[in-house]
């Protein structure tokens, strides 16, 4: 199948070795971050924060969080151009949704007189909240939408990427407590440009199960 | 910011009313499904099935599953061109991963002598599996990557879409037991072309929190 989009998605792969000398241009990074900001989420909840690790100091801090586990991902932190932490709000509340609703009232999506009824969609959050007020499974899942969107966006920009569930949630929570403001992070995306000589995954064939194994048309 | 990708993502929105007379071309549908098949997932697990509802009969069956709840989404089923059920394997096992590994051995990604060590990545599944053998939170999250990728893909193809967490998992499990083969579905995406006169959401402004609220660069 030949289509520019399929070509992008076939060319995308998980980079295993970055060229530390190559940095994403400010223009491309801004486009990538804007694409991430535009990610859809259930009831437009946007229960996320994206912490972009770009300074040497921030990279050093993130590097230290691999002290106990997932060391196979540690090498990307100082060699990739940037690493984006995908963090979710573990206790999304009506007050959080109020920010979205009020922005909608301000931009005209919601008429001022309909503000109260706009909270009807918040019932969805209730369905996903436990007795302790946690809805982390639900908010975390939303960050995977952003991740899917971000990986497609990076591919389209010719930016290499490495998605990582292999990050240390506890150590990141401690090290980046100030930036996370109570949000939790179990997912990150390194982005940059690969080092052809050492990136063994770049030349391997694309591997996906056959269409018939995963798609059923009825 | 002007960039073709940002234009696509800004134009994308959740369609609230479809034109039942418009069907996605076979060519575009094939591209969309191939894009979904190419979605990344943790350790390339691909713990998913995508059930494409396209026949009148299948639409009727899905329509009936809205009998008890989420009726606000029911109208899309018979008016959208297609609805794709995103189903996850609630008990992903070593045997499931074996299919991926063996495909990799066949396509040359993994040397035959390295087959055993390729299962090292499966440790990740163990980290996400409970005592009953369920890892549904993890596999379900992977389907949200596919959803994020699919919505970006649809936008790029000029196809309108409606993501829905508002589907009845129990009724879908019963009605589509044969197709799901034990997989579970709490997520669907209607795709088609909107009806301009009645799709109130099409003309409303895009609503996302400001970049400074969701992105922190350090």
Short mmCIF file of C-alpha atoms in Angstrom, two decimals:
data_model
loop_
_atom_site.label_atom_id
_atom_site.label_comp_id
_atom_site.label_asym_id
_atom_site.label_seq_id
_atom_site.Cartn_x
_atom_site.Cartn_y
_atom_site.Cartn_z
CA UNK A 1 0.00 0.00 0.00
CA UNK A 2 1.48 3.36 -0.99
CA UNK A 3 0.29 6.47 0.80
CA UNK A 4 2.36 9.21 2.44
CA UNK A 5 0.78 8.41 5.81
CA UNK A 6 1.50 4.70 5.56
CA UNK A 7 5.06 5.55 4.52
CA UNK A 8 5.42 7.67 7.68
CA UNK A 9 4.04 4.94 9.93
CA UNK A 10 6.12 2.22 8.30
CA UNK A 11 9.26 4.33 8.68
CA UNK A 12 8.53 5.00 12.36
CA UNK A 13 10.22 2.62 14.79
CA UNK A 14 11.56 2.62 18.32
CA UNK A 15 14.98 4.21 18.16
CA UNK A 16 17.60 2.37 20.21
CA UNK A 17 20.50 4.80 19.86
CA UNK A 18 20.44 8.57 19.42
CA UNK A 19 22.99 10.95 17.93
CA UNK A 20 23.69 13.22 20.90
CA UNK A 21 24.92 15.99 18.60
CA UNK A 22 21.56 16.50 16.91
CA UNK A 23 18.95 18.73 18.49
CA UNK A 24 15.36 19.21 17.31
CA UNK A 25 14.88 22.72 15.95
CA UNK A 26 12.81 25.09 18.03
CA UNK A 27 10.32 25.28 15.18
CA UNK A 28 9.82 21.50 14.95
CA UNK A 29 9.67 21.14 18.72
CA UNK A 30 6.99 23.81 18.90
CA UNK A 31 4.95 21.97 16.25
CA UNK A 32 5.34 18.66 18.10
CA UNK A 33 4.27 20.18 21.42
CA UNK A 34 1.32 21.89 19.79
CA UNK A 35 0.29 18.58 18.24
CA UNK A 36 0.46 16.99 21.68
CA UNK A 37 -1.56 19.84 23.19
CA UNK A 38 -4.23 19.24 20.54
CA UNK A 39 -4.56 15.54 21.50
CA UNK A 40 -8.15 14.46 22.09
CA UNK A 41 -9.22 13.07 25.47
CA UNK A 42 -12.43 11.77 27.02
CA UNK A 43 -14.89 14.65 27.65
CA UNK A 44 -11.95 16.88 26.62
CA UNK A 45 -10.68 16.37 30.18
CA UNK A 46 -7.00 16.85 29.27
CA UNK A 47 -5.97 15.27 32.60
CA UNK A 48 -2.28 15.54 31.79
CA UNK A 49 0.95 17.43 32.08
CA UNK A 50 3.84 17.10 29.65
CA UNK A 51 7.22 17.81 31.21
CA UNK A 52 9.79 18.46 28.49
CA UNK A 53 13.30 17.53 29.58
CA UNK A 54 15.68 19.63 27.51
CA UNK A 55 18.36 21.30 29.63
CA UNK A 56 21.51 19.47 30.61
CA UNK A 57 20.45 19.86 34.22
CA UNK A 58 17.01 18.35 33.64
CA UNK A 59 18.53 15.49 31.67
CA UNK A 60 20.91 14.82 34.54
CA UNK A 61 17.99 14.75 36.97
CA UNK A 62 15.99 12.34 34.81
CA UNK A 63 19.09 10.23 34.27
CA UNK A 64 19.38 9.65 38.02
CA UNK A 65 15.85 8.22 38.20
CA UNK A 66 17.04 5.10 36.36
CA UNK A 67 19.26 4.12 39.29
CA UNK A 68 17.10 1.17 40.35
CA UNK A 69 15.42 -0.15 37.25
CA UNK A 70 14.85 0.09 33.51
CA UNK A 71 18.52 0.92 32.98
CA UNK A 72 18.18 -0.14 29.35
CA UNK A 73 16.34 3.14 28.75
CA UNK A 74 18.75 5.33 30.70
CA UNK A 75 21.10 5.88 27.77
CA UNK A 76 18.43 7.72 25.79
CA UNK A 77 18.07 10.52 28.32
CA UNK A 78 21.39 12.22 27.60
CA UNK A 79 21.58 11.32 23.92
CA UNK A 80 18.08 12.09 22.71
CA UNK A 81 17.36 15.72 21.92
CA UNK A 82 14.45 15.84 24.37
CA UNK A 83 12.47 13.46 26.56
CA UNK A 84 8.84 14.23 27.26
CA UNK A 85 7.29 12.92 30.48
CA UNK A 86 3.61 12.05 30.02
CA UNK A 87 2.03 12.58 33.44
CA UNK A 88 -1.56 12.04 34.50
CA UNK A 89 -3.69 13.50 37.26
CA UNK A 90 -4.47 10.54 39.55
CA UNK A 91 -7.42 12.30 41.14
CA UNK A 92 -9.21 14.29 38.46
CA UNK A 93 -11.92 16.39 40.12
CA UNK A 94 -14.84 18.59 39.24
CA UNK A 95 -12.56 21.56 39.90
CA UNK A 96 -10.17 20.27 37.24
CA UNK A 97 -13.02 19.96 34.76
CA UNK A 98 -14.18 23.43 35.72
CA UNK A 99 -11.07 24.83 34.03
CA UNK A 100 -12.10 23.21 30.77
CA UNK A 101 -15.72 24.34 31.08
CA UNK A 102 -14.76 27.88 31.95
CA UNK A 103 -12.36 28.04 29.03
CA UNK A 104 -15.26 26.91 26.85
CA UNK A 105 -17.51 29.59 28.25
CA UNK A 106 -14.79 32.14 27.54
CA UNK A 107 -14.21 30.95 23.96
CA UNK A 108 -17.88 30.67 23.17
CA UNK A 109 -18.21 26.88 22.92
CA UNK A 110 -20.58 26.95 25.87
CA UNK A 111 -23.19 29.67 26.32
CA UNK A 112 -22.95 31.25 29.75
CA UNK A 113 -26.48 30.12 30.58
CA UNK A 114 -25.55 26.51 29.80
CA UNK A 115 -22.54 26.37 32.09
CA UNK A 116 -24.23 24.15 34.67
CA UNK A 117 -25.47 21.61 32.16
CA UNK A 118 -21.97 21.39 30.67
CA UNK A 119 -20.97 19.51 33.80
CA UNK A 120 -23.22 16.65 32.73
CA UNK A 121 -20.27 15.10 30.92
CA UNK A 122 -18.43 14.95 34.22
CA UNK A 123 -20.62 11.95 35.12
CA UNK A 124 -18.12 10.02 33.02
CA UNK A 125 -15.42 10.78 35.54
CA UNK A 126 -17.63 9.43 38.30
CA UNK A 127 -17.96 6.13 36.47
CA UNK A 128 -14.18 5.85 36.56
CA UNK A 129 -13.49 7.04 40.12
CA UNK A 130 -13.04 4.71 43.09
CA UNK A 131 -14.08 5.29 46.69
CA UNK A 132 -10.78 6.96 47.47
CA UNK A 133 -11.32 9.48 44.70
CA UNK A 134 -8.71 7.96 42.41
CA UNK A 135 -9.34 7.71 38.69
CA UNK A 136 -5.75 7.10 37.68
CA UNK A 137 -6.51 4.20 35.35
CA UNK A 138 -8.80 6.45 33.37
CA UNK A 139 -6.58 9.54 33.30
CA UNK A 140 -3.49 7.46 32.57
CA UNK A 141 -5.26 5.87 29.59
CA UNK A 142 -5.89 9.36 28.19
CA UNK A 143 -2.14 10.01 28.12
CA UNK A 144 -1.81 6.99 25.81
CA UNK A 145 -4.04 8.80 23.30
CA UNK A 146 -1.60 11.71 23.50
CA UNK A 147 1.29 9.26 23.08
CA UNK A 148 -0.27 7.70 19.97
CA UNK A 149 -0.88 11.14 18.56
CA UNK A 150 2.64 12.30 19.48
CA UNK A 151 4.35 9.31 17.84
CA UNK A 152 2.36 9.87 14.64
CA UNK A 153 3.24 13.57 14.79
CA UNK A 154 6.95 12.89 15.33
CA UNK A 155 6.99 10.45 12.41
CA UNK A 156 5.39 13.07 10.23
CA UNK A 157 8.09 15.58 11.21
CA UNK A 158 10.90 13.11 10.53
CA UNK A 159 11.76 13.00 14.23
CA UNK A 160 12.87 9.67 15.71
CA UNK A 161 11.28 8.56 18.96
CA UNK A 162 11.39 5.99 21.74
CA UNK A 163 8.26 5.37 23.83
CA UNK A 164 9.06 4.13 27.33
CA UNK A 165 6.83 2.55 29.91
CA UNK A 166 10.12 1.56 31.48
CA UNK A 167 10.52 4.59 33.73
CA UNK A 168 10.64 4.62 37.53
CA UNK A 169 7.39 6.21 38.70
CA UNK A 170 8.51 6.54 42.32
CA UNK A 171 11.87 8.11 41.59
CA UNK A 172 10.38 10.46 39.01
CA UNK A 173 7.71 11.49 41.51
CA UNK A 174 10.41 12.43 44.00
CA UNK A 175 12.84 14.08 41.60
CA UNK A 176 10.22 16.06 39.70
CA UNK A 177 7.77 16.66 42.56
CA UNK A 178 7.83 20.39 41.97
CA UNK A 179 7.03 20.14 38.28
CA UNK A 180 4.52 17.28 38.57
CA UNK A 181 2.41 18.95 41.25
CA UNK A 182 0.94 15.62 42.33
CA UNK A 183 0.59 14.19 38.85
CA UNK A 184 2.11 10.75 38.27
CA UNK A 185 4.34 9.58 35.44
CA UNK A 186 4.78 6.05 34.11
CA UNK A 187 5.30 6.95 30.49
CA UNK A 188 7.86 8.98 28.55
CA UNK A 189 8.86 9.63 24.97
CA UNK A 190 12.41 10.38 23.94
CA UNK A 191 12.69 12.28 20.68
CA UNK A 192 15.65 13.23 18.53
CA UNK A 193 17.67 11.80 15.68
CA UNK A 194 19.14 8.33 15.62
CA UNK A 195 22.77 7.34 15.25
CA UNK A 196 22.72 5.17 12.12
CA UNK A 197 25.86 3.20 12.92
CA UNK A 198 24.62 1.95 16.31
CA UNK A 199 20.85 1.95 16.03
CA UNK A 200 20.31 -1.73 15.28
CA UNK A 201 16.53 -1.33 15.20
CA UNK A 202 16.55 1.16 12.31
CA UNK A 203 17.32 -1.39 9.62
CA UNK A 204 15.24 -4.30 10.92
CA UNK A 205 11.97 -5.07 9.13
CA UNK A 206 8.74 -3.59 10.44
CA UNK A 207 6.95 -6.15 12.56
CA UNK A 208 3.19 -6.21 12.95
CA UNK A 209 0.74 -9.06 13.12
CA UNK A 210 -1.10 -9.66 9.81
CA UNK A 211 -4.20 -7.56 9.21
CA UNK A 212 -6.38 -10.67 9.38
CA UNK A 213 -5.14 -11.36 12.92
CA UNK A 214 -6.15 -8.00 14.32
CA UNK A 215 -8.91 -6.65 12.08
CA UNK A 216 -12.32 -8.30 11.57
CA UNK A 217 -14.77 -6.63 9.19
CA UNK A 218 -18.38 -7.60 9.69
CA UNK B 1 1.12 28.29 14.06
CA UNK B 2 0.75 27.18 10.45
CA UNK B 3 1.74 23.66 9.54
CA UNK B 4 -0.26 21.06 7.59
CA UNK B 5 -0.25 18.75 10.60
CA UNK B 6 -1.47 21.41 12.99
CA UNK B 7 -4.17 22.30 10.46
CA UNK B 8 -5.27 18.65 10.45
CA UNK B 9 -5.37 18.44 14.22
CA UNK B 10 -7.15 21.76 14.61
CA UNK B 11 -9.76 20.69 12.07
CA UNK B 12 -10.33 17.39 13.84
CA UNK B 13 -13.21 17.38 16.32
CA UNK B 14 -15.76 14.95 17.73
CA UNK B 15 -18.52 14.69 15.17
CA UNK B 16 -22.01 14.80 16.70
CA UNK B 17 -24.07 14.05 13.59
CA UNK B 18 -23.18 11.98 10.53
CA UNK B 19 -24.49 12.05 6.99
CA UNK B 20 -25.84 8.52 6.63
CA UNK B 21 -25.59 8.71 2.84
CA UNK B 22 -21.81 9.04 2.80
CA UNK B 23 -19.61 5.98 2.96
CA UNK B 24 -15.83 5.90 3.27
CA UNK B 25 -14.24 4.61 0.07
CA UNK B 26 -12.70 1.17 0.20
CA UNK B 27 -9.34 2.75 -0.55
CA UNK B 28 -9.48 5.22 2.33
CA UNK B 29 -10.83 2.58 4.71
CA UNK B 30 -7.96 0.27 3.82
CA UNK B 31 -5.46 3.06 4.52
CA UNK B 32 -7.12 3.84 7.85
CA UNK B 33 -7.10 0.19 8.93
CA UNK B 34 -3.49 -0.22 7.85
CA UNK B 35 -2.57 2.88 9.88
CA UNK B 36 -4.31 1.32 12.89
CA UNK B 37 -2.52 -1.99 12.33
CA UNK B 38 0.80 -0.10 12.32
CA UNK B 39 0.06 1.46 15.74
CA UNK B 40 2.91 1.05 18.22
CA UNK B 41 2.38 -0.81 21.51
CA UNK B 42 4.48 -1.74 24.52
CA UNK B 43 7.00 -4.47 23.61
CA UNK B 44 5.13 -4.59 20.28
CA UNK B 45 2.54 -6.71 22.11
CA UNK B 46 -0.39 -5.67 19.89
CA UNK B 47 -2.84 -6.98 22.52
CA UNK B 48 -5.83 -5.87 20.49
CA UNK B 49 -8.56 -6.69 18.04
CA UNK B 50 -10.33 -4.13 15.88
CA UNK B 51 -13.87 -5.13 14.93
CA UNK B 52 -15.06 -3.04 12.01
CA UNK B 53 -18.84 -2.62 11.99
CA UNK B 54 -19.84 -1.96 8.40
CA UNK B 55 -22.77 -4.13 7.27
CA UNK B 56 -26.34 -3.15 8.01
CA UNK B 57 -26.65 -6.29 10.07
CA UNK B 58 -23.57 -5.53 12.18
CA UNK B 59 -24.75 -1.95 12.69
CA UNK B 60 -28.10 -3.27 13.87
CA UNK B 61 -26.36 -5.58 16.33
CA UNK B 62 -24.18 -2.80 17.72
CA UNK B 63 -27.19 -0.47 17.86
CA UNK B 64 -28.96 -2.88 20.22
CA UNK B 65 -26.07 -2.75 22.71
CA UNK B 66 -27.02 0.82 23.61
CA UNK B 67 -30.32 -0.35 25.12
CA UNK B 68 -29.28 0.32 28.71
CA UNK B 69 -26.84 3.19 28.66
CA UNK B 70 -24.88 5.74 26.67
CA UNK B 71 -27.87 6.29 24.38
CA UNK B 72 -26.39 9.64 23.32
CA UNK B 73 -23.91 7.65 21.22
CA UNK B 74 -26.45 5.24 19.73
CA UNK B 75 -27.38 7.52 16.86
CA UNK B 76 -23.87 7.37 15.40
CA UNK B 77 -23.99 3.63 14.78
CA UNK B 78 -26.43 3.70 11.88
CA UNK B 79 -25.38 7.08 10.49
CA UNK B 80 -21.61 6.85 10.56
CA UNK B 81 -20.01 5.01 7.67
CA UNK B 82 -18.24 2.56 9.99
CA UNK B 83 -17.70 2.07 13.71
CA UNK B 84 -14.52 0.39 14.87
CA UNK B 85 -14.54 -1.48 18.19
CA UNK B 86 -11.18 -1.26 19.96
CA UNK B 87 -10.93 -4.45 22.00
CA UNK B 88 -8.15 -5.55 24.34
CA UNK B 89 -6.99 -8.94 25.52
CA UNK B 90 -7.66 -8.93 29.28
CA UNK B 91 -5.24 -11.80 29.92
CA UNK B 92 -2.27 -11.36 27.63
CA UNK B 93 -0.04 -14.42 27.97
CA UNK B 94 3.36 -15.71 26.92
CA UNK B 95 1.55 -17.65 24.20
CA UNK B 96 0.15 -14.40 22.82
CA UNK B 97 3.62 -12.86 22.79
CA UNK B 98 4.94 -15.99 21.13
CA UNK B 99 2.99 -15.04 17.99
CA UNK B 100 4.87 -11.74 17.82
CA UNK B 101 8.23 -13.35 18.49
CA UNK B 102 7.69 -16.09 15.93
CA UNK B 103 6.61 -13.55 13.33
CA UNK B 104 9.88 -11.72 14.08
CA UNK B 105 11.88 -14.88 13.67
CA UNK B 106 10.13 -15.46 10.34
CA UNK B 107 10.71 -11.91 9.08
CA UNK B 108 14.31 -11.80 10.22
CA UNK B 109 14.03 -9.29 13.05
CA UNK B 110 15.09 -11.98 15.49
CA UNK B 111 17.78 -14.53 14.66
CA UNK B 112 16.57 -18.06 15.26
CA UNK B 113 19.26 -18.63 17.86
CA UNK B 114 18.07 -15.59 19.81
CA UNK B 115 14.44 -16.67 20.04
CA UNK B 116 14.60 -17.51 23.75
CA UNK B 117 16.20 -14.23 24.76
CA UNK B 118 13.55 -12.34 22.81
CA UNK B 119 11.12 -13.30 25.55
CA UNK B 120 13.06 -11.09 27.95
CA UNK B 121 10.76 -8.20 27.04
CA UNK B 122 7.82 -10.27 28.26
CA UNK B 123 8.95 -9.45 31.83
CA UNK B 124 7.11 -6.19 31.21
CA UNK B 125 3.85 -8.07 31.00
CA UNK B 126 4.58 -9.71 34.34
CA UNK B 127 4.97 -6.28 35.94
CA UNK B 128 1.44 -5.49 34.81
CA UNK B 129 -0.30 -8.80 35.58
CA UNK B 130 -2.24 -9.48 38.78
CA UNK B 131 -2.53 -12.74 40.70
CA UNK B 132 -5.52 -13.79 38.62
CA UNK B 133 -3.55 -13.40 35.42
CA UNK B 134 -5.33 -10.23 34.36
CA UNK B 135 -3.42 -7.39 32.75
CA UNK B 136 -6.42 -5.59 31.32
CA UNK B 137 -5.39 -2.13 32.54
CA UNK B 138 -2.16 -2.48 30.62
CA UNK B 139 -3.58 -3.99 27.43
CA UNK B 140 -6.50 -1.56 27.45
CA UNK B 141 -4.07 1.37 27.68
CA UNK B 142 -2.34 0.11 24.54
CA UNK B 143 -5.61 0.42 22.62
CA UNK B 144 -5.61 4.13 23.49
CA UNK B 145 -2.31 4.47 21.62
CA UNK B 146 -4.07 2.93 18.62
CA UNK B 147 -6.98 5.32 19.14
CA UNK B 148 -4.70 8.36 19.22
CA UNK B 149 -2.98 7.13 16.10
CA UNK B 150 -6.32 6.36 14.41
CA UNK B 151 -7.82 9.78 15.12
CA UNK B 152 -4.71 11.46 13.72
CA UNK B 153 -4.89 9.16 10.68
CA UNK B 154 -8.58 9.88 10.10
CA UNK B 155 -7.97 13.62 10.34
CA UNK B 156 -5.23 13.31 7.76
CA UNK B 157 -7.59 11.48 5.42
CA UNK B 158 -10.35 14.06 5.86
CA UNK B 159 -12.53 11.51 7.63
CA UNK B 160 -14.70 12.70 10.52
CA UNK B 161 -14.67 10.67 13.72
CA UNK B 162 -16.27 10.22 17.12
CA UNK B 163 -14.33 8.49 19.88
CA UNK B 164 -16.58 6.78 22.42
CA UNK B 165 -15.80 5.43 25.85
CA UNK B 166 -19.56 5.46 26.21
CA UNK B 167 -20.20 1.93 25.02
CA UNK B 168 -21.73 -0.92 27.00
CA UNK B 169 -18.93 -3.39 27.66
CA UNK B 170 -21.24 -6.12 28.96
CA UNK B 171 -23.73 -5.95 26.12
CA UNK B 172 -20.98 -5.77 23.50
CA UNK B 173 -19.31 -8.80 25.10
CA UNK B 174 -22.53 -10.77 24.73
CA UNK B 175 -23.54 -9.58 21.27
CA UNK B 176 -20.08 -9.88 19.73
CA UNK B 177 -18.81 -12.84 21.74
CA UNK B 178 -17.98 -14.75 18.59
CA UNK B 179 -15.92 -11.96 17.07
CA UNK B 180 -14.25 -10.83 20.33
CA UNK B 181 -13.03 -14.30 21.31
CA UNK B 182 -12.69 -13.28 24.95
CA UNK B 183 -11.34 -9.81 24.26
CA UNK B 184 -13.14 -6.89 25.97
CA UNK B 185 -14.32 -3.63 24.49
CA UNK B 186 -14.87 -0.32 26.24
CA UNK B 187 -13.81 1.94 23.41
CA UNK B 188 -15.05 2.58 19.89
CA UNK B 189 -14.50 5.04 17.08
CA UNK B 190 -17.22 5.98 14.64
CA UNK B 191 -15.90 7.27 11.32
CA UNK B 192 -17.63 8.82 8.34
CA UNK B 193 -18.66 12.25 7.11
CA UNK B 194 -20.60 14.75 9.14
CA UNK B 195 -23.94 16.31 8.34
CA UNK B 196 -23.13 20.04 8.28
CA UNK B 197 -26.63 21.25 9.04
CA UNK B 198 -27.00 19.27 12.26
CA UNK B 199 -23.47 18.79 13.53
CA UNK B 200 -23.37 21.57 16.09
CA UNK B 201 -19.83 20.71 17.15
CA UNK B 202 -18.31 21.31 13.71
CA UNK B 203 -18.47 25.08 13.88
CA UNK B 204 -17.61 25.57 17.54
CA UNK B 205 -14.11 26.82 18.37
CA UNK B 206 -11.37 24.31 19.17
CA UNK B 207 -11.02 24.00 22.91
CA UNK B 208 -7.76 23.07 24.56
CA UNK B 209 -6.10 24.31 27.73
CA UNK B 210 -3.31 26.83 27.08
CA UNK B 211 0.13 25.40 26.32
CA UNK B 212 1.48 26.84 29.56
CA UNK B 213 -1.10 24.85 31.55
CA UNK B 214 -0.09 21.47 30.15
CA UNK B 215 3.51 21.80 28.95
CA UNK B 216 6.49 22.61 31.18
CA UNK B 217 9.90 22.89 29.56
CA UNK B 218 12.83 22.48 31.91
#
